Every structure is written in C-alpha cells, then in structure tokens.
Coordinates of C-alpha atoms and ligand atoms in Angstrom, one line a residue:
X1 CA 21.4 11.1 6.8
X2 CA 18.6 8.9 4.8
X3 CA 16.9 11.3 2.4
X4 CA 13.4 10.0 1.8
X5 CA 10.7 11.2 -1.2
X6 CA 7.4 11.2 0.1
X7 CA 4.4 12.5 -2.3
X8 CA 3.1 15.7 -1.7
X9 CA 0.0 15.6 -3.2
X10 CA -3.2 13.2 -4.1
X11 CA -4.2 10.0 -3.3
X12 CA -1.0 8.9 -1.8
X13 CA 0.4 12.3 0.4
X14 CA -2.2 11.3 3.5
X15 CA -1.9 7.6 3.9
X16 CA 1.6 8.1 3.5
X17 CA 1.9 10.9 6.0
X18 CA -0.1 9.3 8.6
X19 CA 1.9 5.9 8.2
X20 CA 5.2 7.5 8.3
X21 CA 3.5 9.7 11.8
X22 CA 2.3 5.8 12.7
X23 CA 6.3 4.6 12.7
X24 CA 7.6 7.2 14.7
X25 CA 9.3 9.7 12.1
X26 CA 8.0 14.0 12.2
X27 CA 6.1 15.0 9.6
X28 CA 5.6 18.4 8.1
X29 CA 3.1 20.5 9.6
X30 CA 1.9 22.1 6.5
X31 CA 1.0 21.4 3.4
X32 CA 3.5 24.1 1.4
X33 CA 6.7 22.7 3.3
X34 CA 8.6 21.3 0.6
X35 CA 11.2 19.1 2.8
X36 CA 11.9 18.9 7.2
X37 CA 14.5 16.8 8.4
X38 CA 13.7 14.7 11.5
X39 CA 17.2 15.1 13.6
X40 CA 16.2 12.2 15.8
X41 CA 15.9 9.7 13.5
X42 CA 18.3 11.4 10.9
X43 CA 16.1 11.7 8.3
X44 CA 15.5 14.5 5.7
X45 CA 11.6 13.7 4.0
X46 CA 11.3 15.6 0.4
X47 CA 7.8 16.0 -0.3
X48 CA 7.6 15.8 -3.8
X49 CA 4.9 15.3 -7.1
X50 CA 4.0 11.3 -6.7
X51 CA 4.9 10.7 -10.4
X52 CA 8.5 12.7 -10.1
X53 CA 9.4 10.4 -7.1
X54 CA 10.9 7.3 -8.9
X55 CA 13.3 9.7 -11.1
X56 CA 14.7 11.2 -8.0
X57 CA 15.3 7.8 -6.7
X58 CA 16.9 6.3 -9.2
X59 CA 18.7 9.2 -9.8
X60 CA 20.4 7.8 -6.9
X61 CA 19.9 11.8 -5.2
X62 CA 17.4 10.5 -2.9
X63 CA 17.8 7.2 -1.0
X64 CA 14.3 5.7 -1.1
X65 CA 10.8 7.0 -1.7
X66 CA 6.8 5.9 -1.7
X67 CA 4.8 6.0 -5.0
X68 CA 2.1 4.2 -6.4
X69 CA 3.6 1.0 -8.4
X70 CA 1.1 1.8 -11.6
X71 CA 3.6 5.3 -11.2
X72 CA 6.7 3.7 -11.2
X73 CA 6.1 1.7 -14.1
X74 CA 4.9 4.7 -16.0
X75 CA 8.2 6.5 -15.2
X76 CA 10.0 3.7 -17.0
X77 CA 12.4 5.2 -14.3
X78 CA 15.3 2.7 -12.8
X79 CA 14.0 2.0 -9.6
X80 CA 12.3 -1.2 -7.7
X81 CA 9.8 -1.8 -5.3
X82 CA 11.3 -3.3 -1.8
X83 CA 7.9 -2.9 0.4
X84 CA 4.1 -2.9 -0.5
X85 CA 2.4 -0.5 2.0
X86 CA -1.1 -1.7 1.3
X87 CA -2.5 1.8 0.5
X88 CA -4.0 3.7 -2.7
X89 CA -4.6 0.2 -4.3
X90 CA -5.8 0.5 -7.8
X91 CA -6.7 -1.5 -10.8
X92 CA -6.0 0.4 -14.3
X93 CA -8.3 -0.4 -17.1
X94 CA -9.2 1.0 -20.3
X95 CA -12.8 2.4 -20.7
X96 CA -15.3 3.4 -23.4
X97 CA -18.9 4.2 -23.7
X98 CA -20.2 0.8 -23.7
X99 CA -21.0 -0.9 -26.7
X100 CA -17.9 1.1 -28.6
X101 CA -14.8 -1.4 -27.6
X102 CA -14.7 -5.0 -26.9
X103 CA -11.0 -6.1 -26.1
X104 CA -8.0 -4.5 -27.3
X105 CA -7.3 -6.2 -30.5
X106 CA -10.4 -3.5 -31.6
X107 CA -8.3 -0.3 -30.4
X108 CA -6.0 -0.1 -33.9
X109 CA -6.4 3.3 -35.2
X110 CA -8.1 4.5 -32.2
X111 CA -7.2 7.6 -30.0
X112 CA -6.8 6.6 -26.4
X113 CA -6.4 9.3 -23.8
X114 CA -4.5 8.9 -20.5
X115 CA -1.7 10.2 -17.7
X116 CA -0.5 6.8 -18.4
X117 CA 1.2 6.8 -21.4
X118 CA 3.8 4.9 -20.6
X119 CA 2.1 2.0 -18.7
X120 CA -0.6 2.5 -22.7
X121 CA 2.5 2.6 -24.6
X122 CA 4.2 -0.6 -23.6
X123 CA 0.8 -2.6 -23.4
X124 CA 0.1 -1.8 -26.8
X125 CA 3.5 -2.7 -28.1
X126 CA 3.7 -5.8 -26.7
X127 CA 0.3 -6.5 -28.2
X128 CA 0.9 -5.3 -31.3
X129 CA -1.5 -2.7 -31.4
X130 CA -0.9 0.4 -33.3
X131 CA -3.2 2.9 -31.3
X132 CA -2.2 7.1 -30.8
X133 CA -2.4 8.0 -27.2
X134 CA -3.5 11.3 -26.2
X135 CA -1.4 12.4 -22.6
X136 CA -4.0 14.7 -20.3
X137 CA -3.0 15.6 -16.9
X138 CA -6.4 14.1 -15.0
X139 CA -10.0 13.8 -15.5
X140 CA -9.4 11.9 -18.4
X141 CA -13.2 10.1 -18.4
X142 CA -14.6 13.6 -19.7
X143 CA -11.9 13.0 -23.0
X144 CA -14.8 11.0 -24.2
X145 CA -17.6 13.4 -23.8
X146 CA -15.4 15.9 -25.4
X147 CA -14.6 14.3 -28.0
X148 CA -10.5 14.4 -27.4
X149 CA -10.1 10.6 -27.5
X150 CA -13.0 7.4 -28.2
X151 CA -11.5 5.3 -25.0
X152 CA -9.5 6.1 -22.2
X153 CA -7.1 4.3 -20.1
X154 CA -7.5 5.3 -16.0
X155 CA -7.2 4.6 -12.4
X156 CA -9.8 2.6 -11.1
X157 CA -11.1 1.8 -7.8
X158 CA -14.6 2.1 -6.9
X159 CA -15.9 2.7 -10.5
X160 CA -17.5 6.0 -9.4
X161 CA -15.9 7.8 -11.6
X162 CA -16.5 6.2 -14.2
X163 CA -19.9 5.7 -14.0
X164 CA -20.4 9.2 -13.3
X165 CA -19.1 9.6 -16.8
X166 CA -21.6 6.9 -18.8
X167 CA -18.3 4.6 -19.3
X168 CA -17.4 1.5 -18.5
X169 CA -14.1 -1.0 -18.2
X170 CA -13.2 -3.5 -21.2
X171 CA -10.6 -6.1 -21.7
X172 CA -8.3 -7.5 -19.5
X173 CA -6.9 -5.4 -16.3
X174 CA -4.0 -3.3 -17.3
X175 CA -2.4 -3.9 -14.1
X176 CA -2.6 -3.6 -10.5
X177 CA -1.2 -0.9 -8.2
X178 CA -0.5 0.3 -4.7
X179 CA 1.3 2.2 -2.7
X180 CA 5.4 1.0 -2.7
X181 CA 8.6 2.0 -1.1
X182 CA 10.8 2.4 -3.6
X183 CA 15.3 2.2 -4.2
X184 CA 17.7 2.0 -7.1
X185 CA 17.6 -0.6 -8.9
X186 CA 20.7 -2.5 -7.8
X187 CA 22.1 0.2 -5.4
X188 CA 25.0 -1.2 -3.5
X189 CA 24.4 -0.7 0.5
X190 CA 26.1 2.1 1.4
X191 CA 27.5 1.3 5.0
X192 CA 25.7 4.8 6.5
X193 CA 22.9 4.8 5.2
X194 CA 22.1 1.2 5.1
X195 CA 21.0 0.1 8.7
X196 CA 19.1 3.6 8.5
X197 CA 17.3 2.0 5.5
X198 CA 16.7 -1.1 7.3
X199 CA 15.2 0.3 10.7
X200 CA 12.8 2.5 8.7
X201 CA 11.6 -0.9 6.2
X202 CA 11.5 -2.4 10.0
X203 CA 9.4 0.8 11.3
X204 CA 6.8 0.9 8.1
X205 CA 6.5 -3.4 8.6
X206 CA 5.2 -2.7 12.2
X207 CA 2.8 -0.7 11.4
X208 CA 1.7 -2.7 9.1
X209 CA 1.4 -5.9 10.9
X210 CA -0.5 -3.5 13.6
X211 CA -2.4 -2.4 11.6
X212 CA -3.7 -5.6 10.4
X213 CA -3.8 -8.0 13.6
X214 CA -5.1 -7.9 17.1
X215 CA -3.6 -9.4 20.5
X216 CA -6.4 -12.0 21.6
X217 CA -6.3 -13.6 25.1
X218 CA -8.5 -16.3 26.7
X219 CA -8.5 -19.1 29.3
X220 CA -9.0 -22.5 28.1
X221 CA -9.0 -26.2 29.8
X222 CA -6.1 -27.8 29.0
X223 CA -8.3 -30.9 27.6
X224 CA -9.1 -27.9 24.8
X225 CA -5.8 -26.8 25.0
X226 CA -4.8 -28.4 21.6
X227 CA -8.1 -27.4 19.8
X228 CA -7.8 -24.2 20.6
X229 CA -4.3 -23.4 20.0
X230 CA -5.5 -24.6 16.1
X231 CA -7.5 -21.4 16.2
X232 CA -4.8 -19.0 17.2
X233 CA -1.5 -20.5 16.2
X234 CA 0.2 -17.0 16.4
X235 CA 3.2 -16.1 14.5
X236 CA 5.5 -18.6 16.3
X237 CA 2.8 -19.9 18.5
X238 CA 1.4 -18.8 21.2
X239 CA 2.0 -17.7 24.6
X240 CA 0.6 -20.4 27.1
X241 CA 0.7 -19.9 30.8
X242 CA -0.8 -21.4 33.8
X243 CA -3.5 -20.4 36.0
X244 CA -4.0 -20.9 39.5
X245 CA -7.2 -22.7 39.2
X246 CA -5.6 -26.0 38.0
X247 CA -6.5 -27.4 34.3
X248 CA -7.1 -24.4 33.2
X249 CA -4.4 -22.3 31.2
X250 CA -4.4 -18.7 29.6
X251 CA -3.5 -18.6 25.9
X252 CA -1.9 -15.2 24.1
X253 CA -1.6 -14.8 20.6
X254 CA -1.4 -12.7 17.4
X255 CA -5.0 -13.5 15.1
X256 CA -5.4 -11.5 11.8
X257 CA -8.0 -8.4 12.7
X258 CA -10.2 -9.3 10.0
X259 CA -10.6 -12.9 11.2
X260 CA -10.9 -12.3 14.8
X261 CA -14.7 -12.4 15.5
X262 CA -15.1 -15.9 14.0
X263 CA -12.2 -17.0 15.8
X264 CA -13.9 -15.5 19.4
X265 CA -16.9 -17.5 18.4
X266 CA -14.9 -20.5 17.7
X267 CA -12.9 -20.9 20.6
X268 CA -16.0 -19.7 23.0
X269 CA -18.1 -22.7 21.5
X270 CA -14.8 -25.2 22.4
X271 CA -14.7 -23.4 25.7
X272 CA -12.6 -20.9 25.6
X273 CA -13.8 -17.8 28.7
X274 CA -12.5 -14.6 29.5
X275 CA -11.9 -14.1 25.4
X276 CA -10.4 -10.7 25.0
X277 CA -8.9 -8.7 21.6
X278 CA -6.5 -5.9 21.9
X279 CA -5.2 -3.1 19.8
X280 CA -1.5 -3.4 18.8
X281 CA 0.1 0.0 18.5
X282 CA 3.5 -1.3 16.9
X283 CA 5.3 -4.2 16.9
X284 CA 9.1 -5.1 15.3
X285 CA 8.4 -8.5 14.3
Ligands
LIG1 N1 -9.3 7.2 -6.2 C1 -8.3 6.0 -6.1 N2 -8.1 5.5 -5.5 C2 -6.7 4.8 -4.9 N3 -5.6 4.9 -5.7 C3 -5.7 6.1 -6.1 C4 -7.0 6.6 -7.0 N4 -6.4 7.9 -7.5 C5 -5.2 7.6 -7.7 N5 -4.7 6.6 -7.1 C6 -3.0 6.2 -7.1 O1 -2.6 7.1 -6.5 C7 -1.5 7.9 -7.6 C8 -1.2 8.5 -8.1 O2 -0.9 9.5 -7.3 P1 -1.2 11.1 -7.8 O3 -1.1 12.2 -6.8 O4 -0.6 11.3 -9.0 O5 -3.5 11.0 -8.4 P2 -4.6 11.6 -7.5 O6 -4.5 10.5 -6.5 O7 -5.3 11.1 -9.0 O8 -4.1 13.0 -7.1 P3 -4.2 14.3 -8.5 O9 -5.3 13.6 -9.2 O10 -4.9 15.1 -7.3 O11 -3.2 14.8 -9.3 C9 -1.3 6.1 -8.3 O12 -1.2 5.1 -7.4 C10 -3.0 5.7 -8.0 O13 -3.1 4.5 -8.6
LIG2 O1 -13.0 4.6 -9.3 P1 -13.2 5.7 -8.3 O2 -13.1 5.5 -6.8 O3 -14.2 6.5 -9.0 O4 -11.0 6.2 -8.6 C1 -10.7 6.6 -9.7 C2 -10.2 8.1 -9.9 O5 -9.6 8.9 -9.2 C3 -8.9 9.1 -9.6 O6 -9.0 10.6 -9.9 P2 -9.1 12.0 -9.2 O7 -10.3 12.1 -8.3 O8 -7.2 11.8 -8.6 O9 -8.9 13.0 -10.6 P3 -7.7 12.8 -11.7 O10 -8.7 12.2 -12.7 O11 -8.1 14.1 -12.2 O12 -6.3 12.5 -11.2 C4 -8.4 8.4 -10.8 O13 -7.7 9.1 -11.6 C5 -10.0 8.1 -11.5 O14 -10.6 8.9 -12.5
LIG3 MG1 -5.9 11.8 -9.7

C-alpha cells in the first residue's frame, strides 16, 4: 500500500484534496480524520501539518507527500520535488514600514520576525549578514506594530496582508513557492510501491493537463489546412479527418485553455467554421 502525506490545514489542504479527488482518489469526509485507506487504489493517506510533511517523507515512513516548496526548503529535510502542482503559488519576501529598510545589506544587527526561520537564516548566512531572527507561528505582519521586530520575512501572494499592516516589500524576492509532490532524496525505487508512485504522478499530471488545456474542433477547407494546423499544433499533431463535402476537413487538437479564444478568432479569420471547444475531464499523456 502506497503511503501519502496530505496537508491537513491551511492554504494547501483544500486544493490538494480537490486535486486528489479529481485524480480519482478517495478523500476524507471530515476534517478531523487523520488517516484514511483508499482500498481500490491501494493508497493510504495521512493528513499532517504541512510543515511536518517533509520530515515524515525524509524519514522514509511515508513514500511521498504534498507540501509547499518553501516549507520543504525551510524544513531542511532530505526530500526533493518530483512534481510541481501549480497551486498555492507565492513569493517569500522581506517587508518593513516604508522608508525603514532598503536592501539585505541594511539588515545587520536588526531583528527579523518570520515563521520560516530556516529559509531566512540560510539566506542571511549565504550573504554574510548577521541579524537576529525571531520565530512566530503566524500573523507576522503584526510583529512590527507591536515592536517585536523591525522587519518581517513572509509569504506574499496578493500583497493584501502587507498593505493592511502598512508594510511594503524590499530587496530581492527570497524565493518563489508552489505546492509540490516530494519524495525522499535518493530513494531507492521499491519494486512494490514504485508502479503505484508512477501511477499517482501520471494521474496528477492528467489533472494538471485537463485543467490547462481544452479540446478544439473545427472544419476548414483543405487549402487552409496548413495555416490552421500551425495555429493548433496539438501535443503530438492534430487529428485531421475528411468531411463528406469534398474539399473540407475536420480538425481536432488540444490547445492551452488561456489561448483558446484568441485561437478561435484566428481560425475564423482564415476561414475555419464550426469551431468548438470542450473541456477535458481527465487524461494520460
Ligand atoms: N495567501 C497565500 N497564498 C498562496 N499560498 C500561500 C498563502 N499563504 C500560505 N501559502 C502557502 O501555503 C503553504 C503554507 O501552508 P500552511 O498551511 O503552513 O500555511 P497557511 O496557509 O499560512 O496556513 P495557516 O496560517 O492556517 O497555518 C506555503 O507553501 C505557503 O507558501
Ligand atoms: O499576500 P496575501 O494575499 O495577503 O497572502 C499572504 C498572507 O497569507 C498568509 O497568511 P495566513 O492567512 O495564512 O495567516 P498567517 O500569517 O497566520 O499564516 C501569509 O502568511 C501572509 O500573511
Ligand atoms: Mg499562514
């Protein structure tokens, strides 16, 4: 049975459960459940604190886990990313009251509050900056107002939390992060679990593709086919079928969902007609 760590709370937990559900895995019904078995897929899910997941996975007690790349780096655990999942995207930044800090060089001797001590300490050490780091569990934006620190280092997504606290980012971004699947560094593929790991990754990749692509169908004249195919090259190559009306073909290809409307306009311009897009619910590439 494959053993997988899933975030039980916070920004990662909802989207991770949704993705696993879309990939055909059974998920817990109540937020208090700490582990469930999906007997059909032969997988056991452990619902753990996102911060702890890299530690469990690096210990080898769990085969793989879903966490954030910033949490993986912060933990210092011996685990590596094997698949990016495209949600919980954020950037890790220093921030302070406007005009009170400019670059990392100015942090010498100052106090920085953060929930990500590992990332901050390593970043400062690499640049030879000697500052003190105060660990707080969350809501670190408030630490400046209350005089616990002069600077914070935190996750920024929309910037709303910083703005509400009257703070602004300074210096280079410390790191970018997103949800990822991790596995123990250098894990020897185990003959019994490896096929299940690969199946798990294929299923999640299928969900990612289904979320980012749509299927496009259209009819066009044979003379326009090369131009049309250049607009819709598909993944391997588009399917082209003859129509009953001579001189016309039907074309089918996957296209990036974000570009679908522009591609439909361009196809129409070159004379394609009956242009349709449909959602892809699941796929194996
Ligand atoms: N507002 C946000 N937008 C996008 N990603 C976020 C946001 N806040 C946290 N994350 C990401 O979520 C992961 C942190 O998960 P975690 O559950 O520990 O924190 P959280 O979402 O802040 O939850 P909580 O504060 O309830 O503990 C990190 O990878 C972080 O980059
Ligand atoms: O840039 P934004 O869109 O505002 O998002 C970033 C905020 O979201 C998270 O906070 P969360 O709500 O998880 O509270 P926390 O600070 O207690 O972790 C993070 O710690 C930031 O404070
Ligand atoms: Mg938080």
